[in-house]
PDB file of C-alpha atoms in Angstrom:
ATOM      1  CA  MET A   1     -19.547  59.683  -9.939  1.00 89.00           C
ATOM      2  CA  ILE A   2     -21.543  56.162 -10.139  1.00 95.00           C
ATOM      3  CA  ASP A   3     -19.481  53.205 -10.177  1.00 96.00           C
ATOM      4  CA  VAL A   4     -21.441  49.848 -10.493  1.00 97.00           C
ATOM      5  CA  ILE A   5     -19.169  46.790 -10.275  1.00 97.00           C
ATOM      6  CA  ASN A   6     -20.110  43.237 -10.906  1.00 97.00           C
ATOM      7  CA  VAL A   7     -23.938  43.897  -9.333  1.00 96.00           C
ATOM      8  CA  THR A   8     -26.247  40.860  -9.584  1.00 95.00           C
ATOM      9  CA  LYS A   9     -29.818  40.822  -8.142  1.00 94.00           C
ATOM     10  CA  ALA A  10     -31.350  37.415  -7.756  1.00 90.00           C
ATOM     11  CA  TYR A  11     -34.711  36.425  -6.189  1.00 82.00           C
ATOM     12  CA  LYS A  12     -35.940  33.336  -4.809  1.00 73.00           C
ATOM     13  CA  SER A  13     -36.850  31.852  -8.052  1.00 65.00           C
ATOM     14  CA  ASN A  14     -32.846  31.897  -8.752  1.00 60.00           C
ATOM     15  CA  ILE A  15     -33.773  34.239 -11.684  1.00 73.00           C
ATOM     16  CA  ASN A  16     -31.262  36.986 -12.023  1.00 77.00           C
ATOM     17  CA  VAL A  17     -33.294  40.320 -12.739  1.00 90.00           C
ATOM     18  CA  VAL A  18     -30.040  41.843 -13.016  1.00 93.00           C
ATOM     19  CA  ASN A  19     -26.866  39.671 -13.763  1.00 93.00           C
ATOM     20  CA  ASP A  20     -23.353  40.962 -13.374  1.00 94.00           C
ATOM     21  CA  VAL A  21     -23.648  44.558 -14.680  1.00 96.00           C
ATOM     22  CA  SER A  22     -20.791  46.739 -14.617  1.00 96.00           C
ATOM     23  CA  PHE A  23     -20.529  50.507 -15.781  1.00 96.00           C
ATOM     24  CA  THR A  24     -19.234  53.742 -14.663  1.00 95.00           C
ATOM     25  CA  VAL A  25     -20.862  57.605 -15.181  1.00 95.00           C
ATOM     26  CA  SER A  26     -18.582  60.285 -14.764  1.00 93.00           C
ATOM     27  CA  PRO A  27     -19.260  63.988 -13.653  1.00 89.00           C
ATOM     28  CA  GLY A  28     -20.759  66.012 -16.191  1.00 90.00           C
ATOM     29  CA  GLU A  29     -21.779  62.945 -18.240  1.00 94.00           C
ATOM     30  CA  MET A  30     -25.493  61.364 -18.850  1.00 95.00           C
ATOM     31  CA  LEU A  31     -25.637  57.769 -19.153  1.00 96.00           C
ATOM     32  CA  GLY A  32     -28.746  56.086 -20.677  1.00 95.00           C
ATOM     33  CA  LEU A  33     -29.960  52.965 -19.545  1.00 95.00           C
ATOM     34  CA  LEU A  34     -31.992  51.659 -22.322  1.00 93.00           C
ATOM     35  CA  GLY A  35     -33.910  48.475 -22.811  1.00 90.00           C
ATOM     36  CA  PRO A  36     -37.334  47.117 -23.146  1.00 88.00           C
ATOM     37  CA  ASN A  37     -40.002  46.565 -20.246  1.00 84.00           C
ATOM     38  CA  GLY A  38     -38.985  43.766 -17.979  1.00 84.00           C
ATOM     39  CA  ALA A  39     -35.082  44.251 -19.013  1.00 87.00           C
ATOM     40  CA  GLY A  40     -34.081  44.856 -15.330  1.00 89.00           C
ATOM     41  CA  LYS A  41     -33.847  48.699 -15.587  1.00 90.00           C
ATOM     42  CA  THR A  42     -36.088  49.637 -12.654  1.00 88.00           C
ATOM     43  CA  THR A  43     -34.401  47.112 -10.500  1.00 91.00           C
ATOM     44  CA  LEU A  44     -30.786  48.251 -11.324  1.00 94.00           C
ATOM     45  CA  MET A  45     -31.968  51.923 -10.720  1.00 92.00           C
ATOM     46  CA  GLN A  46     -33.382  50.898  -7.224  1.00 91.00           C
ATOM     47  CA  MET A  47     -30.212  49.315  -6.285  1.00 94.00           C
ATOM     48  CA  VAL A  48     -28.089  52.277  -7.225  1.00 94.00           C
ATOM     49  CA  SER A  49     -30.480  54.902  -5.477  1.00 91.00           C
ATOM     50  CA  THR A  50     -30.153  52.415  -2.370  1.00 91.00           C
ATOM     51  CA  LEU A  51     -33.906  51.149  -2.193  1.00 90.00           C
ATOM     52  CA  LEU A  52     -32.642  47.619  -2.771  1.00 91.00           C
ATOM     53  CA  LYS A  53     -29.507  45.664  -1.913  1.00 93.00           C
ATOM     54  CA  PRO A  54     -27.789  43.849  -4.709  1.00 94.00           C
ATOM     55  CA  SER A  55     -27.370  40.091  -4.267  1.00 93.00           C
ATOM     56  CA  SER A  56     -23.743  40.651  -5.101  1.00 95.00           C
ATOM     57  CA  GLY A  57     -21.351  43.406  -6.505  1.00 96.00           C
ATOM     58  CA  ARG A  58     -20.774  46.663  -5.192  1.00 96.00           C
ATOM     59  CA  ILE A  59     -22.151  50.352  -6.002  1.00 96.00           C
ATOM     60  CA  LEU A  60     -20.427  53.472  -5.160  1.00 96.00           C
ATOM     61  CA  ILE A  61     -21.868  56.920  -5.309  1.00 94.00           C
ATOM     62  CA  SER A  62     -19.152  59.521  -5.028  1.00 89.00           C
ATOM     63  CA  GLY A  63     -17.040  57.074  -3.433  1.00 90.00           C
ATOM     64  CA  LEU A  64     -19.148  55.965  -0.985  1.00 91.00           C
ATOM     65  CA  ASP A  65     -20.420  52.382  -0.662  1.00 94.00           C
ATOM     66  CA  THR A  66     -24.329  51.898  -0.935  1.00 91.00           C
ATOM     67  CA  ALA A  67     -23.935  48.925   1.475  1.00 89.00           C
ATOM     68  CA  THR A  68     -22.721  50.935   4.529  1.00 89.00           C
ATOM     69  CA  ASP A  69     -22.917  54.517   3.439  1.00 88.00           C
ATOM     70  CA  ASP A  70     -26.749  54.887   2.081  1.00 83.00           C
ATOM     71  CA  LEU A  71     -27.613  57.632   4.696  1.00 85.00           C
ATOM     72  CA  GLU A  72     -24.667  59.520   3.691  1.00 87.00           C
ATOM     73  CA  ILE A  73     -25.294  58.917   0.085  1.00 90.00           C
ATOM     74  CA  LYS A  74     -28.532  60.499   0.301  1.00 87.00           C
ATOM     75  CA  LYS A  75     -27.032  63.832   0.777  1.00 86.00           C
ATOM     76  CA  HIS A  76     -25.411  63.503  -2.457  1.00 88.00           C
ATOM     77  CA  MET A  77     -28.008  62.038  -4.835  1.00 91.00           C
ATOM     78  CA  GLY A  78     -31.653  62.763  -6.216  1.00 90.00           C
ATOM     79  CA  PHE A  79     -33.658  59.920  -6.975  1.00 90.00           C
ATOM     80  CA  LEU A  80     -37.041  60.194  -9.243  1.00 84.00           C
ATOM     81  CA  THR A  81     -39.342  57.357 -10.383  1.00 79.00           C
ATOM     82  CA  THR A  82     -42.721  57.480 -11.427  1.00 68.00           C
ATOM     83  CA  GLU A  83     -43.654  55.057  -8.751  1.00 61.00           C
ATOM     84  CA  VAL A  84     -43.115  57.709  -6.221  1.00 67.00           C
ATOM     85  CA  LYS A  85     -46.475  59.531  -5.419  1.00 80.00           C
ATOM     86  CA  LEU A  86     -47.280  62.731  -4.066  1.00 88.00           C
ATOM     87  CA  ASP A  87     -49.584  63.401  -1.180  1.00 93.00           C
ATOM     88  CA  PRO A  88     -52.762  64.426  -3.092  1.00 93.00           C
ATOM     89  CA  ASP A  89     -54.174  66.652  -0.413  1.00 95.00           C
ATOM     90  CA  SER A  90     -50.888  68.968  -0.145  1.00 96.00           C
ATOM     91  CA  THR A  91     -49.748  71.784  -2.571  1.00 97.00           C
ATOM     92  CA  PRO A  92     -46.563  72.247  -4.329  1.00 96.00           C
ATOM     93  CA  ASN A  93     -45.792  74.806  -1.908  1.00 96.00           C
ATOM     94  CA  ARG A  94     -46.259  73.080   1.243  1.00 96.00           C
ATOM     95  CA  LEU A  95     -44.120  69.904  -0.198  1.00 95.00           C
ATOM     96  CA  PHE A  96     -41.316  72.152  -1.138  1.00 95.00           C
ATOM     97  CA  ASP A  97     -41.264  73.972   2.253  1.00 95.00           C
ATOM     98  CA  TYR A  98     -41.675  70.390   3.979  1.00 94.00           C
ATOM     99  CA  PHE A  99     -38.663  68.734   1.847  1.00 92.00           C
ATOM    100  CA  SER A 100     -36.531  71.798   2.484  1.00 94.00           C
ATOM    101  CA  ARG A 101     -36.882  71.475   6.206  1.00 93.00           C
ATOM    102  CA  LEU A 102     -36.248  67.632   5.939  1.00 90.00           C
ATOM    103  CA  TYR A 103     -32.881  68.332   3.881  1.00 90.00           C
ATOM    104  CA  GLN A 104     -32.174  71.236   6.686  1.00 92.00           C
ATOM    105  CA  ILE A 105     -31.805  73.996   3.924  1.00 93.00           C
ATOM    106  CA  ASP A 106     -31.734  77.592   5.470  1.00 94.00           C
ATOM    107  CA  LYS A 107     -34.956  79.700   4.714  1.00 93.00           C
ATOM    108  CA  LYS A 108     -33.007  81.981   2.126  1.00 95.00           C
ATOM    109  CA  THR A 109     -31.746  79.308   0.011  1.00 95.00           C
ATOM    110  CA  ALA A 110     -34.723  77.238   0.064  1.00 94.00           C
ATOM    111  CA  ALA A 111     -36.799  80.166  -1.010  1.00 95.00           C
ATOM    112  CA  MET A 112     -34.614  80.922  -3.814  1.00 95.00           C
ATOM    113  CA  ARG A 113     -34.465  77.417  -5.065  1.00 94.00           C
ATOM    114  CA  LYS A 114     -38.099  77.504  -4.895  1.00 95.00           C
ATOM    115  CA  THR A 115     -38.528  80.523  -7.101  1.00 95.00           C
ATOM    116  CA  GLU A 116     -36.022  79.158  -9.554  1.00 93.00           C
ATOM    117  CA  SER A 117     -37.497  75.844  -9.847  1.00 93.00           C
ATOM    118  CA  PHE A 118     -41.238  76.808 -10.001  1.00 94.00           C
ATOM    119  CA  GLU A 119     -40.544  79.133 -12.705  1.00 93.00           C
ATOM    120  CA  ARG A 120     -38.437  76.970 -14.814  1.00 89.00           C
ATOM    121  CA  PHE A 121     -41.194  74.392 -14.790  1.00 90.00           C
ATOM    122  CA  GLY A 122     -44.224  76.740 -14.600  1.00 91.00           C
ATOM    123  CA  ILE A 123     -45.446  75.721 -11.362  1.00 94.00           C
ATOM    124  CA  LEU A 124     -46.048  79.247  -9.946  1.00 95.00           C
ATOM    125  CA  PRO A 125     -49.496  79.453 -11.172  1.00 95.00           C
ATOM    126  CA  PHE A 126     -50.357  75.842  -9.538  1.00 96.00           C
ATOM    127  CA  ALA A 127     -48.169  76.611  -6.233  1.00 95.00           C
ATOM    128  CA  ASP A 128     -51.379  76.258  -3.657  1.00 96.00           C
ATOM    129  CA  LYS A 129     -53.424  73.921  -5.878  1.00 96.00           C
ATOM    130  CA  LYS A 130     -53.626  70.317  -4.356  1.00 96.00           C
ATOM    131  CA  ILE A 131     -51.815  67.799  -6.171  1.00 95.00           C
ATOM    132  CA  SER A 132     -55.128  66.054  -6.600  1.00 94.00           C
ATOM    133  CA  GLN A 133     -56.078  68.626  -9.138  1.00 95.00           C
ATOM    134  CA  LEU A 134     -52.978  69.052 -11.274  1.00 93.00           C
ATOM    135  CA  SER A 135     -52.136  67.127 -14.491  1.00 89.00           C
ATOM    136  CA  THR A 136     -49.858  64.229 -14.856  1.00 84.00           C
ATOM    137  CA  GLY A 137     -47.142  66.568 -16.397  1.00 85.00           C
ATOM    138  CA  MET A 138     -47.556  69.144 -13.725  1.00 90.00           C
ATOM    139  CA  ARG A 139     -46.977  66.373 -10.917  1.00 90.00           C
ATOM    140  CA  GLN A 140     -43.917  65.065 -12.861  1.00 86.00           C
ATOM    141  CA  LYS A 141     -42.262  68.462 -12.782  1.00 88.00           C
ATOM    142  CA  ILE A 142     -43.312  69.069  -9.296  1.00 92.00           C
ATOM    143  CA  SER A 143     -41.656  65.694  -8.299  1.00 90.00           C
ATOM    144  CA  ILE A 144     -38.429  66.718 -10.094  1.00 88.00           C
ATOM    145  CA  SER A 145     -38.417  70.008  -8.095  1.00 90.00           C
ATOM    146  CA  ILE A 146     -38.540  68.326  -4.872  1.00 91.00           C
ATOM    147  CA  SER A 147     -36.106  65.533  -5.551  1.00 88.00           C
ATOM    148  CA  LEU A 148     -33.118  67.941  -6.511  1.00 89.00           C
ATOM    149  CA  ILE A 149     -34.134  70.425  -3.767  1.00 92.00           C
ATOM    150  CA  HIS A 150     -30.745  69.911  -2.070  1.00 92.00           C
ATOM    151  CA  ASN A 151     -28.744  69.927  -5.454  1.00 90.00           C
ATOM    152  CA  PRO A 152     -27.218  66.898  -5.496  1.00 91.00           C
ATOM    153  CA  GLU A 153     -24.177  66.160  -7.695  1.00 92.00           C
ATOM    154  CA  VAL A 154     -25.784  62.716  -8.603  1.00 94.00           C
ATOM    155  CA  VAL A 155     -29.024  62.723 -10.235  1.00 93.00           C
ATOM    156  CA  ILE A 156     -30.919  59.173 -11.043  1.00 93.00           C
ATOM    157  CA  PHE A 157     -34.198  59.308 -13.177  1.00 91.00           C
ATOM    158  CA  ASP A 158     -36.103  56.233 -13.981  1.00 89.00           C
ATOM    159  CA  GLU A 159     -38.337  56.832 -17.121  1.00 84.00           C
ATOM    160  CA  PRO A 160     -38.563  60.665 -16.243  1.00 82.00           C
ATOM    161  CA  THR A 161     -40.596  61.274 -19.307  1.00 81.00           C
ATOM    162  CA  ASN A 162     -42.986  58.444 -19.094  1.00 77.00           C
ATOM    163  CA  GLY A 163     -46.799  59.431 -19.815  1.00 73.00           C
ATOM    164  CA  LEU A 164     -46.012  63.281 -20.286  1.00 79.00           C
ATOM    165  CA  ASP A 165     -47.156  65.256 -22.940  1.00 82.00           C
ATOM    166  CA  ILE A 166     -45.049  66.897 -25.805  1.00 86.00           C
ATOM    167  CA  LEU A 167     -44.561  70.018 -23.842  1.00 84.00           C
ATOM    168  CA  SER A 168     -43.772  68.700 -20.406  1.00 82.00           C
ATOM    169  CA  SER A 169     -41.620  66.149 -21.956  1.00 85.00           C
ATOM    170  CA  HIS A 170     -39.410  68.820 -23.964  1.00 87.00           C
ATOM    171  CA  GLN A 171     -39.223  70.932 -20.289  1.00 86.00           C
ATOM    172  CA  VAL A 172     -37.942  67.814 -18.499  1.00 85.00           C
ATOM    173  CA  GLN A 173     -35.244  67.003 -21.363  1.00 87.00           C
ATOM    174  CA  SER A 174     -34.119  70.413 -21.406  1.00 89.00           C
ATOM    175  CA  TYR A 175     -33.723  70.463 -17.506  1.00 88.00           C
ATOM    176  CA  LEU A 176     -31.704  67.249 -17.904  1.00 88.00           C
ATOM    177  CA  LYS A 177     -29.448  68.664 -20.359  1.00 89.00           C
ATOM    178  CA  PHE A 178     -28.970  71.660 -17.953  1.00 90.00           C
ATOM    179  CA  LEU A 179     -27.941  69.202 -15.241  1.00 89.00           C
ATOM    180  CA  ARG A 180     -25.266  67.488 -17.230  1.00 88.00           C
ATOM    181  CA  ASP A 181     -24.003  70.633 -18.730  1.00 89.00           C
ATOM    182  CA  THR A 182     -23.494  71.950 -15.211  1.00 90.00           C
ATOM    183  CA  ASP A 183     -21.207  68.995 -13.899  1.00 90.00           C
ATOM    184  CA  HIS A 184     -23.939  66.952 -12.638  1.00 92.00           C
ATOM    185  CA  THR A 185     -23.634  63.020 -12.783  1.00 94.00           C
ATOM    186  CA  VAL A 186     -26.918  61.737 -14.620  1.00 94.00           C
ATOM    187  CA  LEU A 187     -28.143  58.099 -14.573  1.00 96.00           C
ATOM    188  CA  LEU A 188     -31.291  58.042 -16.961  1.00 93.00           C
ATOM    189  CA  SER A 189     -33.475  54.928 -17.595  1.00 92.00           C
ATOM    190  CA  THR A 190     -35.278  54.824 -20.621  1.00 87.00           C
ATOM    191  CA  HIS A 191     -37.280  52.763 -23.355  1.00 85.00           C
ATOM    192  CA  ILE A 192     -37.748  55.623 -25.630  1.00 86.00           C
ATOM    193  CA  PHE A 193     -35.314  55.692 -28.477  1.00 88.00           C
ATOM    194  CA  SER A 194     -35.604  59.539 -29.191  1.00 87.00           C
ATOM    195  CA  VAL A 195     -35.133  60.197 -25.469  1.00 86.00           C
ATOM    196  CA  ALA A 196     -31.763  58.235 -25.255  1.00 89.00           C
ATOM    197  CA  GLU A 197     -30.395  59.314 -28.556  1.00 90.00           C
ATOM    198  CA  SER A 198     -31.026  63.179 -27.823  1.00 87.00           C
ATOM    199  CA  LEU A 199     -30.045  63.236 -24.378  1.00 89.00           C
ATOM    200  CA  CYS A 200     -27.229  60.811 -23.521  1.00 94.00           C
ATOM    201  CA  ASP A 201     -23.461  61.002 -23.991  1.00 94.00           C
ATOM    202  CA  ARG A 202     -23.518  56.987 -23.783  1.00 96.00           C
ATOM    203  CA  ILE A 203     -26.148  54.383 -23.696  1.00 96.00           C
ATOM    204  CA  ALA A 204     -26.000  51.280 -22.134  1.00 96.00           C
ATOM    205  CA  ILE A 205     -28.013  48.641 -23.698  1.00 96.00           C
ATOM    206  CA  ILE A 206     -29.843  46.268 -21.048  1.00 95.00           C
ATOM    207  CA  ILE A 207     -31.654  42.803 -22.038  1.00 94.00           C
ATOM    208  CA  ASP A 208     -32.608  40.349 -19.785  1.00 92.00           C
ATOM    209  CA  GLY A 209     -30.791  41.708 -16.897  1.00 92.00           C
ATOM    210  CA  LYS A 210     -27.194  42.165 -18.803  1.00 94.00           C
ATOM    211  CA  ILE A 211     -25.704  45.087 -20.482  1.00 96.00           C
ATOM    212  CA  VAL A 212     -24.807  43.691 -23.920  1.00 96.00           C
ATOM    213  CA  ALA A 213     -23.255  47.004 -25.405  1.00 96.00           C
ATOM    214  CA  THR A 214     -22.144  50.527 -24.073  1.00 96.00           C
ATOM    215  CA  GLY A 215     -21.046  53.597 -26.190  1.00 96.00           C
ATOM    216  CA  ARG A 216     -22.492  56.404 -28.036  1.00 95.00           C
ATOM    217  CA  THR A 217     -25.035  56.166 -30.453  1.00 94.00           C
ATOM    218  CA  ASP A 218     -22.557  56.381 -33.429  1.00 94.00           C
ATOM    219  CA  GLU A 219     -20.278  53.766 -31.914  1.00 96.00           C
ATOM    220  CA  LEU A 220     -23.122  51.076 -31.325  1.00 96.00           C
ATOM    221  CA  ILE A 221     -24.338  51.753 -35.064  1.00 96.00           C
ATOM    222  CA  ARG A 222     -20.851  50.879 -36.299  1.00 96.00           C
ATOM    223  CA  MET A 223     -20.854  48.129 -33.798  1.00 94.00           C
ATOM    224  CA  THR A 224     -23.924  46.300 -35.322  1.00 96.00           C
ATOM    225  CA  ASP A 225     -23.178  47.349 -38.847  1.00 96.00           C
ATOM    226  CA  THR A 226     -26.482  49.020 -38.826  1.00 96.00           C
ATOM    227  CA  SER A 227     -27.615  52.443 -40.266  1.00 95.00           C
ATOM    228  CA  SER A 228     -29.717  53.769 -37.396  1.00 94.00           C
ATOM    229  CA  PHE A 229     -29.634  53.568 -33.456  1.00 94.00           C
ATOM    230  CA  GLU A 230     -33.071  51.864 -33.622  1.00 93.00           C
ATOM    231  CA  ASP A 231     -31.768  49.098 -36.086  1.00 95.00           C
ATOM    232  CA  ALA A 232     -28.672  48.874 -33.713  1.00 95.00           C
ATOM    233  CA  PHE A 233     -30.689  48.084 -30.788  1.00 94.00           C
ATOM    234  CA  LEU A 234     -33.045  45.823 -32.311  1.00 94.00           C
ATOM    235  CA  LYS A 235     -30.048  43.986 -33.703  1.00 95.00           C
ATOM    236  CA  LEU A 236     -28.442  43.762 -30.241  1.00 95.00           C
ATOM    237  CA  TYR A 237     -31.865  42.391 -28.879  1.00 93.00           C
ATOM    238  CA  SER A 238     -32.609  39.785 -31.498  1.00 92.00           C
ATOM    239  CA  MET A 239     -28.869  38.780 -30.594  1.00 92.00           C
ATOM    240  CA  HIS A 240     -29.063  38.608 -26.734  1.00 89.00           C
ATOM    241  CA  HIS A 241     -32.761  38.091 -26.088  1.00 84.00           C
ATOM    242  CA  HIS A 242     -33.218  34.548 -24.754  1.00 74.00           C
ATOM    243  CA  GLU A 243     -36.635  33.794 -26.718  1.00 61.00           C
ATOM    244  CA  ALA A 244     -35.385  35.868 -29.863  1.00 45.00           C
ATOM    245  CA  ALA A 245     -34.540  34.372 -33.274  1.00 41.00           C
ATOM    246  CA  PRO A 246     -31.163  34.719 -34.690  1.00 40.00           C
ATOM    247  CA  ALA A 247     -30.248  38.181 -36.219  1.00 40.00           C
ATOM    248  CA  LYS A 248     -30.518  38.160 -39.940  1.00 38.00           C
ATOM    249  CA  GLU A 249     -27.297  38.908 -41.869  1.00 34.00           C
TER     250      GLU A 249
END
C-alpha cells in the first residue's frame, strides 16, 4: 500500500513543484498519475520512491515511513524511470545476475526469475549482447526485468511506455496489468490518455503540482459534465492551470 499525506516539495525559489498532495493506492490497485509535462509527476514519483525528501508531509510504503525507513522500503518496492541508464558495456545476463546478488536472491530463484522474465519480454535472444547494441524498447524491457527482480509488492513506474514502439508498449502494458491482477500495488505516471484509460483503476489528475481530481474515468467524465475522458482532462486543465483561460460552458 502507498499512502501520500499532504506532501509538498518546494525549492529555493519558493515555488511548490508539488503542493499539498494526498492519495492512497491499495493492494491490487493501479493508480495513474496523469498530467502534462512539468506538472510535478516525476518529482512526486521520486519522493514516493525515496529518491527525494518532501519539504513537508509524509509518505508511507507498506506502513513504512520514507523519512526513516528508506532502506527497508527498497526491499518492498520496485522503481523504474526512463532517467535510469543501463551500463552500455554490460549485457542483460550480467546485469540480471549482478542485481540478483545485490538483493541476495538465491541462485535457484534468480535463475527461475530470469528465465520467466526474459521469456516474457523476448530478451532471451539478446541476453549476451551489449546494452549499447539494443533498441530503446529492449533496453526498457530489460530495465523492467531488473527493477522487479526481487518481486516487490509495491511497483512505481514513471512514464514506462515513453519512447516505445507499438509492440514494446503493448508488452509493457500487458505486464503492468499482470502485476495489478496479482495483487501488486502499482503507481504509474503518464501523460498519455490511452495508457491511463486502459490500465488504471483510478486516475489522479495533477496540474501545477496539485491533484485537482481523482476517480475512475467514468467518474471524471460525470464530474466535469463532458463526453470523453480526454475532454474531462482538458476541462480540468482549463479550470486549474494558472495560465489557462476559464473553461467554456
